Coordinates of C-alpha atoms in Angstrom, one line a residue:
Chain A
M1 CA 3.3 20.2 -23.3
S2 CA 2.6 23.2 -21.1
V3 CA -0.9 23.6 -22.7
F4 CA -1.5 20.0 -21.8
I5 CA -0.4 20.5 -18.2
I6 CA -2.5 23.7 -17.8
R7 CA -5.6 22.0 -19.2
R8 CA -5.2 19.0 -16.8
L9 CA -4.5 21.4 -13.9
M10 CA -7.7 23.3 -14.5
Q11 CA -9.7 20.1 -14.7
S12 CA -8.2 19.0 -11.4
V13 CA -9.1 22.2 -9.6
L14 CA -12.6 21.9 -11.0
V15 CA -12.9 18.3 -9.7
I16 CA -11.7 19.3 -6.2
A17 CA -14.2 22.2 -6.2
I18 CA -17.1 19.9 -7.2
M19 CA -16.1 17.3 -4.6
G20 CA -15.8 20.0 -1.9
A21 CA -19.3 21.2 -2.8
L22 CA -20.6 17.6 -2.7
V23 CA -19.0 17.0 0.7
F24 CA -20.6 20.2 2.0
F25 CA -23.9 19.3 0.5
A26 CA -23.7 15.8 2.0
V27 CA -22.9 17.0 5.5
N28 CA -25.2 20.0 5.6
V29 CA -28.2 19.0 3.5
V30 CA -28.5 15.2 3.5
G31 CA -27.4 14.8 7.1
D32 CA -28.2 17.0 10.0
P33 CA -25.2 19.4 10.5
V34 CA -25.9 19.8 14.2
D35 CA -25.7 16.0 14.6
M36 CA -22.6 15.8 12.4
L37 CA -20.6 18.7 13.5
V38 CA -21.5 19.4 17.1
N39 CA -20.3 17.1 19.9
P40 CA -23.3 15.0 21.0
E41 CA -22.4 15.5 24.6
A42 CA -22.5 19.3 24.4
D43 CA -25.1 21.3 26.4
Q44 CA -27.4 23.9 24.8
A45 CA -25.1 26.8 25.3
E46 CA -22.2 24.9 23.8
V47 CA -24.4 23.9 20.8
E48 CA -25.3 27.6 20.2
R49 CA -21.7 28.6 20.4
V50 CA -20.5 25.9 18.0
L51 CA -23.4 26.7 15.6
H52 CA -22.4 30.3 15.6
A53 CA -18.7 29.5 15.3
L54 CA -19.4 27.3 12.3
G55 CA -21.9 29.8 10.8
L56 CA -24.7 27.2 10.9
D57 CA -27.2 29.9 12.1
R58 CA -26.9 31.6 8.7
P59 CA -28.6 30.9 5.3
L60 CA -27.2 28.1 3.2
H61 CA -25.4 30.1 0.6
E62 CA -23.5 32.1 3.3
Q63 CA -22.7 28.8 5.0
F64 CA -21.2 27.5 1.9
W65 CA -18.9 30.5 1.6
F66 CA -18.0 30.1 5.2
F67 CA -17.1 26.4 4.6
V68 CA -15.0 27.3 1.5
K69 CA -13.2 30.1 3.3
N70 CA -12.4 27.8 6.3
A71 CA -11.4 25.0 4.1
L72 CA -9.0 27.2 2.1
R73 CA -7.4 28.3 5.4
G74 CA -7.1 24.6 6.3
D75 CA -9.6 24.8 9.1
M76 CA -11.9 21.8 9.2
G77 CA -13.0 22.0 12.8
D78 CA -11.7 20.2 15.9
S79 CA -11.9 16.5 16.5
F80 CA -14.5 15.6 19.2
I81 CA -12.3 12.8 20.6
F82 CA -8.9 14.4 20.6
G83 CA -9.9 18.1 20.8
E84 CA -7.2 19.0 18.2
P85 CA -7.7 20.4 14.7
A86 CA -8.9 17.5 12.5
L87 CA -6.6 18.4 9.6
K88 CA -3.5 18.3 11.9
L89 CA -4.4 14.8 13.2
I90 CA -4.7 13.5 9.7
V91 CA -1.6 15.1 8.4
Q92 CA 0.3 13.5 11.3
R93 CA -0.9 10.1 10.2
I94 CA 0.0 10.5 6.5
P95 CA 3.7 9.3 6.8
A96 CA 2.7 6.0 8.3
T97 CA 0.2 5.3 5.5
F98 CA 2.6 6.4 2.8
E99 CA 5.3 4.2 4.2
L100 CA 3.0 1.2 4.1
A101 CA 1.8 2.0 0.6
V102 CA 5.3 2.6 -0.8
A103 CA 6.6 -0.6 0.8
A104 CA 3.6 -2.5 -0.7
L105 CA 4.3 -0.9 -4.1
I106 CA 7.9 -1.9 -4.0
M107 CA 7.1 -5.4 -3.1
A108 CA 4.5 -5.7 -5.9
V109 CA 7.0 -4.5 -8.5
V110 CA 10.0 -6.5 -7.2
V111 CA 8.0 -9.7 -7.1
G112 CA 5.5 -9.1 -9.8
I113 CA 7.6 -8.0 -12.7
P114 CA 10.1 -10.9 -12.7
C115 CA 7.3 -13.4 -12.2
G116 CA 5.2 -11.9 -15.0
V117 CA 8.1 -11.7 -17.4
Y118 CA 9.0 -15.3 -16.7
A119 CA 5.4 -16.4 -17.2
G120 CA 5.3 -14.4 -20.5
L121 CA 8.5 -15.9 -21.8
K122 CA 7.6 -19.5 -21.0
P123 CA 3.8 -19.6 -21.0
E124 CA 3.7 -23.4 -21.1
A125 CA 6.1 -24.1 -18.2
R126 CA 4.7 -25.5 -14.9
T127 CA 6.1 -22.6 -12.9
S128 CA 4.3 -20.1 -15.2
K129 CA 1.0 -21.9 -14.8
A130 CA 1.5 -21.9 -11.0
I131 CA 2.3 -18.1 -11.1
M132 CA -0.9 -17.4 -13.1
A133 CA -3.0 -19.6 -10.8
G134 CA -1.5 -17.7 -7.9
S135 CA -2.4 -14.4 -9.5
I136 CA -6.0 -15.4 -9.9
L137 CA -6.0 -16.3 -6.2
G138 CA -4.4 -13.0 -5.4
F139 CA -7.3 -11.2 -7.2
S140 CA -10.0 -13.2 -5.4
L141 CA -8.6 -13.3 -1.8
P142 CA -10.3 -10.8 0.4
T143 CA -7.5 -8.6 1.7
F144 CA -8.7 -8.4 5.3
W145 CA -9.1 -12.2 5.6
V146 CA -5.6 -12.8 4.2
G147 CA -4.3 -10.4 6.8
L148 CA -6.0 -12.3 9.6
M149 CA -4.7 -15.6 8.4
M150 CA -1.2 -14.1 8.2
I151 CA -1.4 -12.9 11.8
M152 CA -2.7 -16.4 12.7
V153 CA 0.2 -18.2 11.0
F154 CA 3.2 -15.9 11.4
A155 CA 2.3 -14.1 14.7
V156 CA 0.2 -16.6 16.7
M157 CA 1.4 -20.0 15.6
L158 CA 5.0 -19.5 14.5
G159 CA 5.6 -16.3 16.5
W160 CA 8.0 -15.0 13.9
L161 CA 6.6 -11.5 13.3
P162 CA 4.7 -9.0 15.5
S163 CA 1.1 -8.5 14.6
T164 CA 0.3 -4.9 15.6
G165 CA 1.7 -1.4 15.5
R166 CA 4.7 0.2 13.9
G167 CA 7.5 -0.9 16.2
D168 CA 10.5 1.3 16.8
T169 CA 10.6 4.4 14.6
V170 CA 13.4 6.8 13.7
Q171 CA 13.1 10.4 12.7
V172 CA 14.2 11.3 9.2
M173 CA 13.8 15.0 8.4
G174 CA 11.2 15.3 11.1
I175 CA 9.1 12.3 9.9
E176 CA 8.9 9.1 11.8
V177 CA 9.7 6.0 9.8
S178 CA 9.7 2.3 10.6
F179 CA 11.8 0.8 7.9
L180 CA 15.2 1.9 9.2
T181 CA 15.1 -0.1 12.4
L182 CA 15.1 -3.9 12.5
D183 CA 12.1 -3.9 14.8
G184 CA 10.2 -1.5 12.6
L185 CA 11.0 -3.5 9.6
S186 CA 9.6 -6.7 11.2
H187 CA 6.4 -4.8 11.9
L188 CA 6.2 -3.5 8.4
V189 CA 6.7 -6.8 6.5
M190 CA 3.3 -8.4 7.1
P191 CA 1.0 -5.4 6.5
A192 CA 3.0 -4.4 3.4
L193 CA 2.8 -7.9 2.0
N194 CA -0.9 -8.0 2.8
L195 CA -1.5 -4.8 1.0
A196 CA 0.8 -5.7 -1.9
L197 CA -0.9 -9.1 -2.7
F198 CA -3.6 -7.7 -5.0
K199 CA -1.2 -5.3 -6.8
M200 CA 1.3 -8.1 -7.2
S201 CA -1.3 -10.2 -9.1
L202 CA -2.1 -7.2 -11.2
V203 CA 1.6 -6.5 -12.0
V204 CA 2.1 -10.2 -12.9
R205 CA -0.8 -10.1 -15.4
L206 CA 0.4 -6.8 -16.9
A207 CA 4.0 -7.9 -17.2
R208 CA 2.9 -11.3 -18.7
A209 CA 0.6 -9.7 -21.2
G210 CA 3.2 -7.1 -22.2
T211 CA 6.0 -9.7 -22.5
R212 CA 3.9 -12.0 -24.7
E213 CA 3.1 -9.2 -27.0
I214 CA 6.6 -7.8 -27.2
V215 CA 8.6 -11.0 -27.7
H216 CA 7.1 -11.4 -31.2
Q217 CA 7.9 -7.8 -32.2
D218 CA 10.5 -7.3 -35.0
Y219 CA 12.9 -5.3 -32.9
I220 CA 13.3 -8.2 -30.5
K221 CA 13.9 -10.6 -33.4
F222 CA 16.4 -8.0 -34.9
A223 CA 18.2 -7.7 -31.5
R224 CA 18.4 -11.5 -31.4
A225 CA 19.7 -11.7 -35.0
K226 CA 22.3 -9.0 -34.2
G227 CA 23.6 -11.3 -31.4
V228 CA 22.5 -9.3 -28.4
S229 CA 22.6 -11.5 -25.3
E230 CA 19.3 -12.8 -24.0
G231 CA 19.8 -11.1 -20.7
R232 CA 20.2 -7.7 -22.4
I233 CA 17.2 -8.3 -24.6
I234 CA 15.1 -9.0 -21.6
L235 CA 16.5 -6.2 -19.3
V236 CA 16.7 -3.5 -21.9
H237 CA 14.6 -4.1 -25.0
L238 CA 11.7 -5.9 -23.3
M239 CA 11.7 -4.2 -19.9
K240 CA 11.5 -0.7 -21.4
N241 CA 8.4 -1.5 -23.3
I242 CA 6.5 -3.4 -20.7
L243 CA 7.2 -0.6 -18.2
I244 CA 4.8 1.9 -19.9
P245 CA 1.5 0.1 -19.0
V246 CA 3.0 -1.0 -15.6
V247 CA 3.9 2.5 -14.6
T248 CA 0.5 3.9 -15.6
V249 CA -1.5 1.3 -13.8
L250 CA 0.7 1.4 -10.7
G251 CA 0.5 5.1 -10.6
L252 CA -3.3 4.9 -10.6
E253 CA -3.2 2.0 -8.2
F254 CA -1.1 3.9 -5.7
G255 CA -4.2 5.8 -4.8
N256 CA -6.0 2.5 -4.5
L257 CA -3.2 1.3 -2.2
I258 CA -3.8 4.3 0.1
A259 CA -7.6 3.6 0.0
F260 CA -7.1 -0.1 0.7
S261 CA -4.7 0.6 3.5
V262 CA -7.8 1.4 5.5
V263 CA -8.4 -2.4 5.6
T264 CA -4.8 -3.4 6.2
E265 CA -4.3 -0.7 8.9
T266 CA -7.4 -1.9 10.8
V267 CA -6.2 -5.5 10.7
F268 CA -2.7 -4.8 11.8
A269 CA -3.5 -1.8 14.0
W270 CA -1.1 0.3 11.9
P271 CA -1.4 3.9 13.1
G272 CA -2.0 5.5 9.7
M273 CA -4.9 7.7 8.4
G274 CA -7.0 4.7 7.4
K275 CA -7.2 3.5 11.0
L276 CA -8.0 7.0 12.0
I277 CA -10.9 7.4 9.6
I278 CA -12.4 4.0 10.6
D279 CA -12.2 4.9 14.3
A280 CA -13.6 8.4 13.5
I281 CA -16.6 6.8 11.6
N282 CA -17.3 4.4 14.5
N283 CA -16.9 7.2 17.1
L284 CA -19.1 9.6 15.0
D285 CA -16.1 12.0 15.0
R286 CA -17.4 14.0 12.0
P287 CA -14.8 16.8 11.6
I288 CA -12.2 14.1 11.0
V289 CA -14.4 12.4 8.5
V290 CA -15.0 15.6 6.5
A291 CA -11.3 16.6 6.7
Y292 CA -10.3 13.0 5.6
L293 CA -12.7 13.3 2.6
M294 CA -11.2 16.6 1.5
I295 CA -7.6 15.4 1.9
T296 CA -8.2 12.2 0.0
V297 CA -10.0 14.0 -2.8
I298 CA -7.0 16.3 -3.2
L299 CA -4.6 13.4 -2.9
F300 CA -6.4 11.4 -5.6
V301 CA -6.8 14.3 -8.0
T302 CA -3.1 15.1 -7.6
I303 CA -2.1 11.4 -8.2
N304 CA -4.2 11.3 -11.3
L305 CA -2.7 14.5 -12.5
V306 CA 0.9 13.3 -11.9
V307 CA 0.1 10.0 -13.7
D308 CA -1.3 11.8 -16.6
I309 CA 1.7 14.0 -16.9
I310 CA 4.2 11.1 -16.6
Y311 CA 2.2 9.1 -19.1
S312 CA 2.3 11.9 -21.6
L313 CA 6.0 12.1 -21.2
L314 CA 6.4 8.3 -21.7
D315 CA 4.0 8.2 -24.6
P316 CA 3.8 11.4 -26.7
R317 CA 0.7 10.2 -28.5
V318 CA -1.4 10.9 -25.4
R319 CA -0.7 14.6 -25.2
L320 CA -0.9 15.1 -29.0
G321 CA -4.3 13.3 -29.0
D322 CA -5.5 15.5 -26.2
L323 CA -4.5 18.7 -28.0
K324 CA -6.3 17.8 -31.2
R325 CA -9.6 17.6 -29.5
Chain B
M1 CA -42.6 -29.7 -35.7
S2 CA -38.9 -29.5 -35.6
E3 CA -36.8 -27.0 -37.4
A4 CA -34.9 -29.7 -39.3
A5 CA -38.1 -31.1 -40.8
R6 CA -39.2 -27.7 -42.0
Q7 CA -36.0 -26.7 -43.8
P8 CA -34.5 -30.0 -45.1
A9 CA -32.9 -28.3 -48.1
Q10 CA -30.9 -25.8 -46.1
V11 CA -29.8 -28.1 -43.3
P12 CA -29.0 -31.4 -44.9
A13 CA -26.7 -32.6 -42.1
V14 CA -29.4 -32.2 -39.6
A15 CA -32.1 -33.7 -41.8
A16 CA -29.9 -36.8 -42.4
A17 CA -29.6 -37.6 -38.7
D18 CA -33.1 -37.1 -37.7
K19 CA -32.6 -37.5 -34.0
V20 CA -29.6 -35.2 -33.7
R21 CA -30.6 -32.2 -31.6
V22 CA -30.9 -28.9 -33.3
E23 CA -28.1 -26.5 -32.4
T24 CA -29.8 -23.4 -31.1
P25 CA -27.6 -20.5 -30.0
F26 CA -28.4 -21.3 -26.4
R27 CA -27.4 -25.0 -26.7
R28 CA -24.2 -24.0 -28.4
F29 CA -23.5 -21.5 -25.6
V30 CA -24.1 -24.1 -22.9
G31 CA -21.9 -26.6 -24.8
D32 CA -19.1 -24.1 -25.1
F33 CA -19.4 -23.1 -21.5
F34 CA -19.0 -26.6 -20.2
D35 CA -16.0 -27.3 -22.5
S36 CA -13.7 -26.1 -19.7
K37 CA -13.6 -28.5 -16.8
V38 CA -12.6 -25.6 -14.4
A39 CA -15.6 -23.5 -15.4
A40 CA -17.9 -26.5 -15.1
G41 CA -16.5 -27.2 -11.6
A42 CA -16.9 -23.5 -10.7
F43 CA -20.5 -23.5 -12.0
A44 CA -21.3 -26.6 -9.9
V45 CA -19.8 -24.9 -6.8
L46 CA -21.7 -21.8 -7.5
A47 CA -24.9 -23.8 -7.9
V48 CA -24.4 -25.3 -4.4
I49 CA -23.7 -21.9 -2.9
I50 CA -26.9 -20.5 -4.5
F51 CA -28.8 -23.5 -3.2
I52 CA -27.4 -22.8 0.3
A53 CA -28.3 -19.2 0.1
L54 CA -31.9 -19.9 -1.0
F55 CA -32.6 -22.6 1.5
A56 CA -30.4 -21.6 4.4
P57 CA -33.2 -21.6 7.0
W58 CA -34.3 -25.1 6.1
I59 CA -30.9 -26.8 5.7
S60 CA -29.0 -25.3 8.6
P61 CA -28.4 -27.8 11.4
T62 CA -29.5 -25.2 14.0
N63 CA -31.0 -21.8 13.9
P64 CA -28.1 -19.6 15.0
Y65 CA -30.2 -16.6 15.8
D66 CA -32.8 -18.4 17.9
L67 CA -31.8 -17.4 21.4
A68 CA -33.6 -20.3 22.9
T69 CA -31.4 -22.9 21.3
V70 CA -28.1 -21.1 21.6
D71 CA -26.2 -21.8 24.8
V72 CA -23.2 -19.7 25.9
M73 CA -21.8 -22.8 27.5
D74 CA -21.1 -24.0 24.0
S75 CA -19.1 -21.0 23.0
R76 CA -15.7 -21.3 21.2
L77 CA -15.9 -25.1 20.8
P78 CA -13.4 -26.5 18.2
P79 CA -14.7 -28.1 15.0
G80 CA -16.3 -31.5 15.5
A81 CA -17.1 -30.9 19.2
E82 CA -20.4 -32.0 20.7
S83 CA -22.7 -29.9 22.8
F84 CA -24.3 -31.1 26.0
T85 CA -27.5 -31.8 24.2
G86 CA -25.7 -33.9 21.7
T87 CA -25.6 -31.6 18.7
T88 CA -22.4 -31.9 16.7
F89 CA -20.8 -28.6 15.7
W90 CA -19.0 -29.7 12.5
L91 CA -17.1 -26.4 12.2
G92 CA -17.1 -25.4 15.8
T93 CA -19.0 -22.6 17.5
D94 CA -18.4 -18.8 17.7
G95 CA -18.0 -16.6 20.7
A96 CA -21.7 -16.6 21.5
G97 CA -22.0 -20.4 21.3
R98 CA -23.7 -20.4 17.8
D99 CA -23.1 -23.3 15.4
L100 CA -20.6 -21.8 12.9
L101 CA -21.8 -23.9 10.0
S102 CA -25.4 -22.6 10.4
A103 CA -24.2 -19.1 10.9
M104 CA -22.2 -19.4 7.7
F105 CA -25.3 -20.6 5.8
Y106 CA -27.1 -17.5 6.9
G107 CA -24.1 -15.4 6.2
I108 CA -23.8 -16.7 2.7
R109 CA -27.5 -15.9 2.2
T110 CA -27.0 -12.3 3.3
S111 CA -23.7 -11.8 1.4
L112 CA -25.0 -13.3 -1.9
G113 CA -28.3 -11.5 -1.5
V114 CA -26.7 -8.1 -1.0
G115 CA -24.1 -8.6 -3.7
V116 CA -26.4 -9.9 -6.4
S117 CA -29.2 -7.4 -5.7
S118 CA -26.8 -4.4 -5.7
A119 CA -25.2 -5.6 -8.9
A120 CA -28.6 -6.1 -10.6
I121 CA -29.9 -2.6 -9.6
A122 CA -26.6 -1.0 -10.7
L123 CA -26.9 -2.9 -14.0
V124 CA -30.3 -1.5 -14.7
I125 CA -29.4 2.1 -13.7
G126 CA -26.0 2.0 -15.4
C127 CA -27.5 0.6 -18.6
C128 CA -30.1 3.3 -18.8
I129 CA -27.5 6.0 -18.2
G130 CA -25.2 4.4 -20.8
L131 CA -27.9 4.2 -23.3
I132 CA -28.9 7.8 -22.8
A133 CA -25.2 8.8 -23.3
A134 CA -24.8 6.7 -26.4
Y135 CA -28.1 7.9 -27.9
S136 CA -28.0 11.6 -27.0
G137 CA -24.3 12.2 -28.0
G138 CA -22.9 15.7 -27.8
R139 CA -22.9 17.6 -24.5
V140 CA -25.0 15.1 -22.5
D141 CA -22.7 12.3 -23.6
T142 CA -19.6 14.3 -22.7
L143 CA -21.0 15.2 -19.3
I144 CA -22.1 11.7 -18.4
M145 CA -18.8 10.2 -19.4
R146 CA -16.8 12.9 -17.5
V147 CA -18.8 12.0 -14.3
V148 CA -18.1 8.3 -15.0
D149 CA -14.4 9.0 -15.5
I150 CA -14.1 11.0 -12.3
Q151 CA -16.0 8.4 -10.3
L152 CA -13.9 5.6 -11.6
S153 CA -10.7 7.5 -10.7
F154 CA -11.6 7.1 -7.1
P155 CA -11.3 3.6 -5.6
A156 CA -14.6 1.8 -5.0
I157 CA -13.8 1.2 -1.3
L158 CA -13.2 4.9 -0.7
V159 CA -16.5 5.9 -2.3
A160 CA -18.4 3.3 -0.4
L161 CA -16.7 4.3 2.8
V162 CA -17.6 7.9 2.3
L163 CA -21.2 7.1 1.5
L164 CA -21.6 4.8 4.5
A165 CA -20.0 7.4 6.7
I166 CA -22.8 9.8 5.7
L167 CA -25.7 7.3 5.3
G168 CA -25.0 5.1 8.3
K169 CA -25.4 1.3 8.7
G170 CA -28.1 -0.9 7.3
V171 CA -28.9 -3.4 4.5
D172 CA -30.7 -0.8 2.4
K173 CA -27.8 1.7 2.9
I174 CA -25.1 -0.7 1.9
I175 CA -27.1 -1.6 -1.2
I176 CA -27.4 2.1 -2.1
A177 CA -23.6 2.5 -1.5
L178 CA -22.8 -0.5 -3.6
V179 CA -25.1 0.6 -6.5
L180 CA -23.6 4.1 -6.5
V181 CA -20.1 2.5 -6.6
Q182 CA -20.9 0.2 -9.5
W183 CA -23.2 2.0 -11.9
A184 CA -20.3 3.7 -13.6
Y185 CA -18.8 0.4 -14.8
Y186 CA -22.1 -0.6 -16.5
A187 CA -22.7 2.8 -17.9
R188 CA -19.3 2.8 -19.6
T189 CA -19.7 -0.8 -20.9
M190 CA -23.2 0.0 -22.1
R191 CA -22.3 3.2 -23.9
G192 CA -19.3 1.6 -25.6
T193 CA -21.3 -1.4 -26.8
A194 CA -24.3 0.6 -27.8
L195 CA -22.2 3.0 -29.9
V196 CA -20.7 0.0 -31.8
E197 CA -24.1 -1.7 -32.3
R198 CA -25.8 1.5 -33.3
S199 CA -23.7 1.9 -36.4
K200 CA -24.5 -1.7 -37.6
E201 CA -26.8 -2.5 -40.5
Y202 CA -29.6 -4.1 -38.6
V203 CA -30.2 -0.8 -36.7
E204 CA -30.1 1.1 -40.0
A205 CA -32.6 -1.4 -41.5
A206 CA -34.9 -1.0 -38.5
T207 CA -34.6 2.8 -38.8
C208 CA -35.5 2.5 -42.5
L209 CA -38.6 0.5 -41.6
A210 CA -39.6 3.6 -39.6
L211 CA -39.7 1.7 -36.3
G212 CA -40.1 3.8 -33.2
R213 CA -36.9 4.8 -31.4
N214 CA -37.9 3.0 -28.2
R215 CA -38.7 -0.1 -30.1
I216 CA -35.3 0.0 -31.9
I217 CA -33.5 0.5 -28.6
F218 CA -35.2 -2.1 -26.5
R219 CA -36.1 -4.8 -29.1
H220 CA -33.1 -4.6 -31.4
L221 CA -30.2 -2.8 -29.8
L222 CA -30.4 -4.0 -26.2
P223 CA -30.6 -7.8 -26.9
N224 CA -27.4 -7.4 -28.9
C225 CA -25.6 -5.6 -26.1
I226 CA -26.4 -8.1 -23.5
S227 CA -23.3 -10.4 -23.6
P228 CA -20.7 -7.9 -22.5
L229 CA -23.2 -6.7 -19.8
I230 CA -23.6 -10.3 -18.5
V231 CA -19.8 -10.6 -18.2
V232 CA -19.4 -7.2 -16.4
G233 CA -22.3 -8.1 -14.2
T234 CA -20.8 -11.4 -13.0
I235 CA -17.5 -9.8 -12.2
Q236 CA -19.1 -6.9 -10.5
A237 CA -21.3 -9.2 -8.4
A238 CA -18.1 -10.8 -7.1
H239 CA -16.6 -7.4 -6.4
A240 CA -19.8 -6.3 -4.6
I241 CA -19.7 -9.4 -2.4
A242 CA -16.0 -8.8 -1.6
L243 CA -16.6 -5.1 -0.9
E244 CA -19.6 -5.7 1.3
A245 CA -17.6 -8.3 3.3
T246 CA -14.7 -5.8 3.7
L247 CA -17.0 -3.0 4.8
S248 CA -18.9 -5.2 7.2
F249 CA -15.5 -6.4 8.6
L250 CA -14.6 -2.8 9.2
G251 CA -17.8 -2.4 11.2
I252 CA -19.4 0.1 8.9
G253 CA -21.4 -2.2 6.6
L254 CA -24.2 -4.4 7.7
P255 CA -25.6 -4.2 11.3
I256 CA -25.1 -7.0 13.8
T257 CA -28.7 -8.1 13.2
E258 CA -27.9 -9.1 9.6
P259 CA -24.6 -11.0 9.9
S260 CA -22.9 -11.5 6.6
L261 CA -19.7 -13.5 6.1
G262 CA -17.6 -10.3 6.7
L263 CA -19.1 -9.8 10.1
L264 CA -18.6 -13.4 11.0
I265 CA -14.9 -13.0 10.2
A266 CA -14.7 -9.8 12.2
N267 CA -16.3 -11.6 15.2
G268 CA -13.6 -14.2 15.1
F269 CA -10.8 -11.6 15.0
E270 CA -10.7 -11.2 18.8
Y271 CA -10.4 -14.9 19.4
M272 CA -7.6 -15.4 16.9
L273 CA -4.8 -14.4 19.2
S274 CA -5.8 -17.4 21.4
E275 CA -5.4 -19.8 18.5
K276 CA -9.2 -20.2 18.0
Y277 CA -8.7 -19.9 14.3
W278 CA -11.9 -21.5 13.0
I279 CA -14.3 -18.6 13.8
S280 CA -12.6 -16.5 11.2
F281 CA -11.1 -19.2 9.0
F282 CA -14.2 -21.0 7.8
P283 CA -16.4 -18.0 6.9
G284 CA -13.4 -16.5 5.1
L285 CA -12.9 -19.8 3.2
A286 CA -16.6 -19.7 2.2
L287 CA -16.2 -16.1 1.0
L288 CA -13.1 -17.0 -1.0
V289 CA -14.8 -20.1 -2.6
M290 CA -17.8 -17.9 -3.5
I291 CA -15.7 -15.1 -5.1
V292 CA -13.4 -17.5 -6.9
S293 CA -16.2 -19.5 -8.4
I294 CA -18.1 -16.4 -9.5
N295 CA -14.9 -15.0 -11.1
L296 CA -14.2 -18.3 -12.9
V297 CA -17.7 -18.5 -14.2
G298 CA -17.4 -14.8 -15.4
D299 CA -14.1 -15.5 -17.1
Q300 CA -15.6 -18.5 -19.0
L301 CA -18.6 -16.4 -19.9
R302 CA -16.4 -13.8 -21.4
D303 CA -14.4 -16.3 -23.4
V304 CA -17.6 -18.0 -24.7
L305 CA -19.6 -14.8 -25.4
N306 CA -16.8 -13.0 -27.1
P307 CA -16.7 -14.1 -30.8
R308 CA -13.2 -12.7 -31.3
L309 CA -11.8 -15.2 -28.7
Q310 CA -13.6 -18.2 -30.2
K311 CA -11.4 -21.0 -31.5

């Protein structure tokens, strides 16, 4: 097990290093670093000063070490717009994005698994067909458009839910959260549902496919013959086995949720890091863009690592297969 | 001369009924495809959308980007309203007074064009890389597949976002970004299929005939790998269209001079809070219909082209 983890850990570090080099290459070689990293409103003296501070007046290989050293110290430059360290601005926004993503994930699982299991147990029923048609729609609907239509219906026409922002927040261990206040919760519902829609369809499909495969297995028949109640068969025997693919896919999809929150956050003006990066791109606030890239790369590599480890715990064949190679 | 007449002994059924059409693989494929009413409907809708995309400048009621005919006085009219000059705006007008229906026709043209061309370019590039991986094996194969794995572990929207943040706006740039996002799917499919096909007897036979390697790859192997690629290509085209719309909506995709459906929806965003729903609603509906029909056609293609799923 530890050999497996160490191997994966080394791979992850390698990926982060390569991505860091790519980001450096993209900013410094493809684009004009002066354009990208110096405030366009700066005068000549300011440009010189920033160039020197960033080491841009030195040869490329020295610049690269400068970038690496600064990045390792967590220094990604200051935002042009806010005048604060880019990294700090992004880290401040992480809790809002995570709250949204976790809420969406919970919604996807709580709605998706029962629907999928039902559709798998009774594939011919009308309700099941409706669920599957709904899941096709969930795959095809453009997230941002659904968000707009939700605002249109629930905020503008019916006036039930607020359309922008996070609402009242409470501090829990120094982190602002929305879901503990009624107002915050009402702000959270629509964006979370919007973000969850795609994953919900995915979970429905996975749960249905898993259920259809598993109900014909011998151990289910045996449990039935033994007189185990139908509820226990579904909740214990069936659920345990459909959870393996669902957990893996959802783990991988959690990263996707964070990436897609860019769209949802823009639609609902949710103050997370997705909104920050879009604003930064539109305002040409390059330090934030670079810092965001590095943070998401690290985030994704970590998520993939964790999923790999969890998966290997759930299914020993994975780690054994990896060791044999 | 028909095939039936040439080979009466082998195909007695066809020979008996002289006027029965010969079942070529293509005809069988078409027949199977239209077995499903849903798929046939989706195909018809898609045909209409492609027609609109090809002939948008000629079938649009007005030219939405001709400043001489657009009147700001007509802005934000509800669907069905008439302008002072007597033109009826069946789907209303947008914030600048453009006929929404015409703007949508042009938007469909842009969206479909960008989606399909990027999917096609990615298909060619991805296939070449996949073939190289499958045929070289060893280190090259491992390296290419590692890159594919790493790229696919990042969400497409994030990769596209990063690329556009570096490249900037523009039709060419969004196509580059979409190609870079998608090539890995084709490369993986191509490699997998090519590895399976490569070990089959007909390739062995061709090798025994001392045919050139390129000839084997392009004349024998590639035609047999096409069906999974068509399926992946269809689904990816739908993805590309959705992704382009999303990026344009976020304001980092296409420039305002090339309005796609995503941009039209974004334009309607600001008017939505005053209940002027149609500016965002109809372009979104068009986008949805387009994506759903492509997906349904892709699903049916997969069912028909995959012999394992055949009844």
